[in-house]
């Protein structure tokens, strides 16, 4: 069982927006603005999409955005494209005992 | 652009030690402020953080694996390594090495190796 809770799957049609939630606790997501999101295609390494809750690395489309409220972080993808169909994982810093926790992953299907 | 590459045996027998090495190119593992991590993914499952070695050489481990785990480095070869003892089938996974940081930017895994599948089987 993963430390952070994500929905197993979400879906949307091309052009629509979807949001993936990531629920943790006051020991991780709620206590640090250190949440990141990763996109992973089958058989490939994860790719950093969002870090520090809201920041996008250079080269990542501005259709990807992040936010946080309390113990829950969210990834929003707007203007869905077929290429966005992948698995998405959230990750949070969890302090100097646990250090790093991941979510269980969400499979995004573009209908 | 830093690049990471995992290497090591693809098959390990139960109760033996899993050993992997990550070779880093395009940047020094001793550069100030970066964390050099091991992360694994069991077949069909999510990501699990294993541990990291800081640029200073300090190591930090997932508490659930700490008793079986050792991460070390060879700065002359710009490599860092993972040893996991007493493996079972539950340790079968794709193992990734990844860079985090710099200091202050945590869980910012911006560079990953391609991953290497390690199977535990007799």
Short mmCIF file of C-alpha atoms in Angstrom, two decimals:
data_model
loop_
_atom_site.label_atom_id
_atom_site.label_comp_id
_atom_site.label_asym_id
_atom_site.label_seq_id
_atom_site.Cartn_x
_atom_site.Cartn_y
_atom_site.Cartn_z
CA UNK A 1 0.00 0.00 0.00
CA UNK A 2 1.45 3.33 -1.09
CA UNK A 3 1.89 6.19 1.33
CA UNK A 4 0.06 8.67 -0.91
CA UNK A 5 -3.41 7.90 -2.27
CA UNK A 6 -4.23 8.44 -5.92
CA UNK A 7 -7.25 7.30 -7.93
CA UNK A 8 -6.44 4.17 -9.89
CA UNK A 9 -7.73 5.64 -13.11
CA UNK A 10 -9.12 8.77 -14.69
CA UNK A 11 -10.29 9.44 -18.22
CA UNK A 12 -11.19 12.32 -20.45
CA UNK A 13 -11.82 13.23 -24.05
CA UNK A 14 -9.38 15.16 -26.23
CA UNK A 15 -9.50 18.86 -25.46
CA UNK A 16 -11.01 18.37 -22.01
CA UNK A 17 -9.30 18.95 -18.66
CA UNK A 18 -8.74 16.35 -15.98
CA UNK A 19 -7.45 16.51 -12.43
CA UNK A 20 -5.60 13.78 -10.55
CA UNK A 21 -5.60 13.98 -6.78
CA UNK A 22 -2.88 12.85 -4.40
CA UNK A 23 -3.81 12.60 -0.74
CA UNK A 24 -1.23 12.33 1.99
CA UNK A 25 -1.00 13.43 5.59
CA UNK A 26 0.27 16.29 7.69
CA UNK A 27 3.61 14.46 7.78
CA UNK A 28 4.21 14.76 4.06
CA UNK A 29 2.00 16.62 1.55
CA UNK A 30 0.46 18.83 4.22
CA UNK A 31 3.74 19.84 5.80
CA UNK A 32 6.00 20.59 2.85
CA UNK A 33 5.62 22.40 -0.46
CA UNK A 34 7.72 19.64 -1.93
CA UNK A 35 5.39 17.66 -4.15
CA UNK A 36 6.27 16.43 -7.61
CA UNK A 37 4.47 14.64 -10.40
CA UNK A 38 5.80 12.13 -12.93
CA UNK A 39 4.52 10.86 -16.25
CA UNK A 40 5.43 7.29 -17.15
CA UNK A 41 4.79 5.42 -20.36
CA UNK A 42 4.85 1.59 -20.25
CA UNK A 43 8.39 0.27 -20.25
CA UNK A 44 9.90 3.74 -19.87
CA UNK A 45 11.44 5.70 -17.02
CA UNK A 46 9.29 8.32 -15.29
CA UNK A 47 9.54 11.93 -16.46
CA UNK A 48 9.35 14.91 -14.14
CA UNK A 49 6.32 17.07 -14.97
CA UNK A 50 5.83 19.24 -11.86
CA UNK A 51 8.00 19.97 -8.81
CA UNK A 52 7.69 22.16 -5.73
CA UNK A 53 3.89 21.71 -6.07
CA UNK A 54 3.45 24.16 -8.95
CA UNK A 55 6.70 24.52 -10.91
CA UNK A 56 7.21 23.13 -14.41
CA UNK A 57 10.64 22.03 -15.65
CA UNK A 58 11.82 23.57 -18.86
CA UNK A 59 10.24 21.82 -21.82
CA UNK A 60 7.09 20.64 -20.06
CA UNK A 61 3.90 21.94 -21.63
CA UNK A 62 1.98 24.63 -19.75
CA UNK A 63 -1.07 22.37 -20.14
CA UNK A 64 0.27 20.65 -17.01
CA UNK A 65 -0.25 22.45 -13.72
CA UNK A 66 -0.05 21.56 -10.05
CA UNK A 67 -1.69 22.77 -6.86
CA UNK A 68 -2.11 21.82 -3.22
CA UNK A 69 -4.71 22.29 -0.53
CA UNK A 70 -4.08 20.89 2.91
CA UNK A 71 -3.00 17.27 2.67
CA UNK A 72 -4.06 16.90 -0.97
CA UNK A 73 -2.05 17.81 -4.05
CA UNK A 74 -3.47 17.85 -7.54
CA UNK A 75 -2.24 17.62 -11.10
CA UNK A 76 -4.40 19.21 -13.79
CA UNK A 77 -3.94 18.52 -17.47
CA UNK A 78 -5.82 20.85 -19.77
CA UNK A 79 -6.48 20.43 -23.49
CA UNK A 80 -6.06 16.66 -23.26
CA UNK A 81 -4.15 15.04 -26.06
CA UNK A 82 -3.76 11.40 -27.03
CA UNK A 83 -0.08 11.61 -26.08
CA UNK A 84 -1.06 12.38 -22.47
CA UNK A 85 -2.31 8.81 -22.05
CA UNK A 86 0.12 7.41 -19.48
CA UNK A 87 0.53 6.60 -15.81
CA UNK A 88 1.02 9.53 -13.43
CA UNK A 89 2.67 9.36 -10.02
CA UNK A 90 2.81 11.93 -7.27
CA UNK A 91 5.67 12.15 -4.82
CA UNK A 92 6.21 14.09 -1.62
CA UNK A 93 9.06 14.84 0.72
CA UNK A 94 8.20 13.33 4.10
CA UNK A 95 10.79 14.65 6.53
CA UNK A 96 14.00 13.29 7.97
CA UNK A 97 12.70 9.87 9.00
CA UNK A 98 10.69 8.69 6.01
CA UNK A 99 12.23 11.08 3.46
CA UNK A 100 10.35 10.25 0.23
CA UNK A 101 6.90 8.78 -0.46
CA UNK A 102 5.16 8.04 -3.74
CA UNK A 103 1.55 7.61 -4.70
CA UNK A 104 0.28 4.37 -6.16
CA UNK A 105 -0.16 5.86 -9.60
CA UNK A 106 -3.10 6.88 -11.80
CA UNK A 107 -3.71 5.55 -15.28
CA UNK A 108 -4.96 8.31 -17.55
CA UNK A 109 -7.02 7.19 -20.52
CA UNK A 110 -7.76 9.63 -23.33
CA UNK A 111 -11.05 8.49 -24.83
CA UNK B 1 22.58 17.23 -19.39
CA UNK B 2 23.40 14.56 -16.83
CA UNK B 3 22.78 10.96 -17.87
CA UNK B 4 22.46 7.89 -15.65
CA UNK B 5 22.84 4.22 -16.56
CA UNK B 6 22.13 1.22 -14.36
CA UNK B 7 24.10 -2.01 -14.67
CA UNK B 8 24.18 -5.34 -12.88
CA UNK B 9 22.88 -8.90 -12.94
CA UNK B 10 19.35 -9.43 -14.17
CA UNK B 11 18.83 -12.57 -12.10
CA UNK B 12 19.56 -13.11 -8.42
CA UNK B 13 18.84 -16.21 -6.34
CA UNK B 14 16.67 -15.96 -3.22
CA UNK B 15 18.60 -15.15 -0.03
CA UNK B 16 21.51 -13.75 -2.03
CA UNK B 17 22.62 -10.12 -2.48
CA UNK B 18 21.36 -7.87 -5.25
CA UNK B 19 24.09 -5.51 -6.49
CA UNK B 20 23.60 -2.69 -8.97
CA UNK B 21 25.72 0.23 -10.14
CA UNK B 22 24.66 3.55 -11.58
CA UNK B 23 27.16 5.29 -13.84
CA UNK B 24 26.69 9.04 -14.15
CA UNK B 25 27.91 11.08 -17.10
CA UNK B 26 27.65 14.78 -17.82
CA UNK B 27 28.03 15.80 -14.20
CA UNK B 28 29.89 14.84 -11.04
CA UNK B 29 28.15 12.96 -8.24
CA UNK B 30 30.22 15.08 -5.86
CA UNK B 31 28.65 18.33 -7.08
CA UNK B 32 27.29 20.42 -4.29
CA UNK B 33 23.75 19.74 -3.18
CA UNK B 34 22.56 16.78 -5.25
CA UNK B 35 21.04 13.54 -4.01
CA UNK B 36 21.68 10.32 -5.93
CA UNK B 37 18.80 7.90 -5.54
CA UNK B 38 17.67 4.35 -6.11
CA UNK B 39 13.97 3.82 -6.86
CA UNK B 40 12.28 0.59 -7.82
CA UNK B 41 9.04 -0.53 -9.43
CA UNK B 42 7.68 -4.01 -8.93
CA UNK B 43 5.95 -5.48 -11.99
CA UNK B 44 2.65 -3.70 -12.57
CA UNK B 45 3.06 -1.66 -9.41
CA UNK B 46 3.95 1.87 -8.38
CA UNK B 47 7.25 3.52 -7.57
CA UNK B 48 9.08 2.85 -4.31
CA UNK B 49 11.94 5.02 -3.04
CA UNK B 50 14.85 2.88 -1.83
CA UNK B 51 17.41 5.40 -0.64
CA UNK B 52 19.98 7.97 -1.63
CA UNK B 53 23.56 9.02 -1.20
CA UNK B 54 24.11 12.72 -0.79
CA UNK B 55 26.88 14.57 -2.65
CA UNK B 56 28.78 14.61 0.65
CA UNK B 57 28.65 10.80 0.90
CA UNK B 58 25.99 10.61 3.61
CA UNK B 59 23.35 7.95 3.02
CA UNK B 60 19.65 7.81 3.84
CA UNK B 61 17.43 4.79 3.45
CA UNK B 62 13.78 3.79 3.25
CA UNK B 63 13.04 2.58 6.78
CA UNK B 64 11.33 -0.54 5.42
CA UNK B 65 14.52 -1.63 3.61
CA UNK B 66 17.20 -0.15 5.85
CA UNK B 67 18.21 -3.39 7.56
CA UNK B 68 19.11 -5.00 4.21
CA UNK B 69 20.39 -2.00 2.32
CA UNK B 70 23.70 -0.30 1.59
CA UNK B 71 24.33 2.50 -0.88
CA UNK B 72 27.90 3.53 -1.63
CA UNK B 73 29.83 5.51 -4.22
CA UNK B 74 33.07 5.54 -6.17
CA UNK B 75 33.82 9.16 -7.00
CA UNK B 76 36.80 8.22 -9.16
CA UNK B 77 34.43 6.37 -11.49
CA UNK B 78 31.49 8.75 -10.94
CA UNK B 79 29.35 5.83 -9.89
CA UNK B 80 27.09 4.96 -7.01
CA UNK B 81 25.92 1.49 -6.06
CA UNK B 82 23.17 -0.44 -4.35
CA UNK B 83 23.46 -3.64 -2.33
CA UNK B 84 20.32 -5.33 -1.05
CA UNK B 85 20.85 -8.47 1.00
CA UNK B 86 18.65 -11.50 1.67
CA UNK B 87 16.47 -10.92 -1.36
CA UNK B 88 13.12 -12.60 -1.95
CA UNK B 89 10.69 -12.69 -4.85
CA UNK B 90 9.21 -9.45 -3.49
CA UNK B 91 12.43 -7.69 -4.50
CA UNK B 92 11.82 -8.50 -8.17
CA UNK B 93 11.48 -5.09 -9.80
CA UNK B 94 12.79 -2.61 -12.29
CA UNK B 95 15.47 -0.65 -10.46
CA UNK B 96 16.07 2.97 -11.43
CA UNK B 97 18.77 5.38 -10.40
CA UNK B 98 17.77 9.04 -10.39
CA UNK B 99 19.09 12.46 -9.43
CA UNK B 100 17.27 14.70 -6.95
CA UNK B 101 18.02 18.26 -5.95
CA UNK B 102 19.84 20.49 -5.68
CA UNK B 103 19.57 21.11 -1.97
CA UNK B 104 16.28 22.85 -1.21
CA UNK B 105 14.59 21.30 -4.24
CA UNK B 106 13.58 17.93 -2.88
CA UNK B 107 11.78 15.11 -4.69
CA UNK B 108 12.75 16.84 -7.92
CA UNK B 109 13.86 13.68 -9.75
CA UNK B 110 14.85 15.35 -12.99
CA UNK B 111 17.20 12.75 -14.44
CA UNK B 112 16.59 9.00 -14.51
CA UNK B 113 18.37 5.95 -15.80
CA UNK B 114 16.50 3.72 -18.23
CA UNK B 115 15.92 1.14 -15.50
CA UNK B 116 17.10 -2.44 -15.17
CA UNK B 117 14.92 -5.43 -14.41
CA UNK B 118 16.15 -7.65 -11.61
CA UNK B 119 14.38 -10.94 -11.09
CA UNK B 120 14.76 -12.96 -7.90
CA UNK B 121 14.36 -16.63 -8.70
CA UNK B 122 16.11 -19.92 -8.13
#
